[in-house]
Amino acid sequence: MPIGEICNREVVIAERSLSVGEAARLMRSHHVGDLVVVEREAGHNRPVGIVTDRDIVVEVVAAGVNPDALKVGDIMGPEVATVRESEGLFEALRYMRDKGVRRMPVVGPDGGLVGILTLDDILSLLAEEMTELAKLVSHERQREATARA
């Protein structure tokens, strides 16, 4: 299954120049734990970083820094791991593991942002699939018991 079919297409974005305080307020208002940092390029948003709620807590709040004195570009990681929307789930999981990330922006063929893939989304999908498998096993047992009664 291509990642493009399961990724979340509603991504909250920010530019490097957004203050960390405003980023936190944006996360709160949209009920998300991350912002994808983008640069506008050739008519689309190209992901250049990601900032998480944990980044804000560890880098800003715990350090006692004024969140409005820093920009998102100051605390985002030096590189962002992205995955193409045409990649399969297994490949994306392997890439997430190799990069040590729980969230990855999903990009189209032109490198433009199309969605985000999170570990939580993958776990929900796998849980649904496991539930369907369990129902299949249960249904098969019931069918066999009825046929042999």
Coordinates of C-alpha atoms in Angstrom, one line a residue:
M1 CA 0.0 0.0 0.0
P2 CA 1.5 3.4 -1.0
I3 CA 2.1 5.8 1.8
G4 CA 0.1 8.4 -0.2
E5 CA -3.1 6.4 0.6
I6 CA -2.6 6.4 4.4
C7 CA -0.8 9.6 5.2
N8 CA -2.6 12.5 6.8
R9 CA -3.1 15.2 4.1
E10 CA -4.0 17.9 6.6
V11 CA -0.6 19.2 7.7
V12 CA 0.0 22.2 9.8
I13 CA 2.9 24.2 8.4
A14 CA 5.2 27.0 9.5
E15 CA 8.0 29.1 8.0
R16 CA 11.4 29.3 9.6
S17 CA 10.7 32.9 10.7
L18 CA 7.7 31.9 12.9
S19 CA 8.4 32.5 16.6
V20 CA 8.5 29.4 18.8
G21 CA 5.7 31.0 21.0
E22 CA 3.5 31.3 18.0
A23 CA 4.4 27.8 16.8
A24 CA 3.3 26.5 20.2
R25 CA 0.0 28.4 19.9
L26 CA -0.5 27.1 16.4
M27 CA 0.0 23.5 17.6
R28 CA -2.4 24.0 20.4
S29 CA -5.1 25.5 18.2
H30 CA -4.8 22.7 15.7
H31 CA -4.4 20.0 18.3
V32 CA -1.2 18.6 16.8
G33 CA 2.2 17.7 18.2
D34 CA 4.3 19.0 15.3
L35 CA 4.7 21.6 12.6
V36 CA 6.3 20.9 9.2
V37 CA 8.6 23.8 8.4
V38 CA 8.4 24.7 4.7
E39 CA 9.9 26.9 2.1
R40 CA 7.9 28.1 -0.8
E41 CA 9.5 26.8 -4.0
A42 CA 8.2 26.6 -7.6
G43 CA 4.6 26.9 -6.5
H44 CA 4.7 24.3 -3.7
N45 CA 5.7 23.9 -0.1
R46 CA 9.0 22.0 0.2
P47 CA 9.6 20.6 3.7
V48 CA 12.9 21.8 5.2
G49 CA 12.3 20.8 8.8
I50 CA 10.0 19.7 11.5
V51 CA 9.4 21.0 15.0
T52 CA 7.7 19.0 17.7
D53 CA 6.1 19.8 21.0
R54 CA 9.0 18.0 22.6
D55 CA 11.5 20.2 20.8
I56 CA 9.8 23.2 22.3
V57 CA 9.8 21.7 25.8
V58 CA 13.4 20.5 25.8
E59 CA 15.1 23.3 23.8
V60 CA 13.1 26.3 25.0
V61 CA 10.9 25.8 28.1
A62 CA 13.3 23.5 30.0
A63 CA 16.2 25.9 29.1
G64 CA 14.3 28.9 30.4
V65 CA 14.4 30.7 27.1
N66 CA 11.6 33.1 26.1
P67 CA 9.7 31.3 23.3
D68 CA 9.0 34.6 21.5
A69 CA 12.7 35.3 21.3
L70 CA 13.4 32.3 19.2
K71 CA 12.3 31.3 15.7
V72 CA 11.2 27.9 14.5
G73 CA 14.3 27.8 12.3
D74 CA 16.5 28.1 15.4
I75 CA 15.2 24.9 17.0
M76 CA 14.3 22.6 14.1
G77 CA 16.7 19.8 13.3
P78 CA 19.4 20.3 10.7
E79 CA 17.8 18.0 8.2
V80 CA 14.3 16.5 7.7
A81 CA 13.6 12.9 6.7
T82 CA 10.9 12.7 4.0
V83 CA 9.3 9.9 2.2
R84 CA 7.7 9.9 -1.3
E85 CA 4.0 9.2 -1.4
S86 CA 4.6 6.3 -3.8
E87 CA 6.7 4.4 -1.2
G88 CA 5.2 1.3 0.5
L89 CA 4.5 1.1 4.2
F90 CA 7.3 -1.4 4.9
E91 CA 9.9 0.9 3.2
A92 CA 8.6 3.9 5.1
L93 CA 8.7 2.1 8.4
R94 CA 12.3 1.0 7.7
Y95 CA 13.3 4.5 6.8
M96 CA 11.6 5.9 9.9
R97 CA 13.5 3.4 12.0
D98 CA 16.8 4.1 10.3
K99 CA 16.4 7.8 10.8
G100 CA 15.1 7.5 14.4
V101 CA 12.0 9.5 13.7
R102 CA 8.3 9.1 14.6
R103 CA 7.0 11.6 12.0
M104 CA 7.9 12.1 8.4
P105 CA 6.6 14.6 5.9
V106 CA 5.3 12.9 2.7
V107 CA 6.3 14.5 -0.6
G108 CA 5.1 14.2 -4.2
P109 CA 7.3 13.6 -7.2
D110 CA 8.2 17.3 -7.3
G111 CA 9.4 17.3 -3.7
G112 CA 6.3 19.3 -2.6
L113 CA 4.6 18.5 0.7
V114 CA 1.5 16.3 0.3
G115 CA 1.0 14.9 3.8
I116 CA 2.6 13.6 7.0
L117 CA 3.1 10.0 8.2
T118 CA 3.2 9.4 11.9
L119 CA 4.0 6.4 14.0
D120 CA 0.6 6.8 15.7
D121 CA -1.2 6.7 12.3
I122 CA 0.7 3.5 11.4
L123 CA -0.1 1.9 14.7
S124 CA -3.8 2.7 14.3
L125 CA -3.8 1.2 10.8
L126 CA -2.0 -1.9 11.9
A127 CA -4.4 -2.3 14.9
E128 CA -7.4 -2.1 12.5
E129 CA -5.8 -4.7 10.2
M130 CA -5.1 -7.0 13.2
T131 CA -8.7 -6.6 14.4
E132 CA -10.0 -7.6 10.9
L133 CA -7.7 -10.7 11.0
A134 CA -8.9 -11.7 14.4
K135 CA -12.5 -11.4 13.2
L136 CA -11.7 -13.5 10.2
V137 CA -10.3 -16.3 12.4
S138 CA -13.3 -16.1 14.7
H139 CA -15.7 -16.1 11.8
E140 CA -13.9 -19.1 10.2
R141 CA -14.2 -21.1 13.5
Q142 CA -17.9 -20.3 13.7
R143 CA -18.5 -21.3 10.1
E144 CA -16.6 -24.6 10.7
A145 CA -18.5 -25.4 13.9
T146 CA -21.8 -24.8 12.2
A147 CA -20.9 -26.9 9.2
R148 CA -19.8 -29.8 11.3
A149 CA -22.7 -29.7 13.8

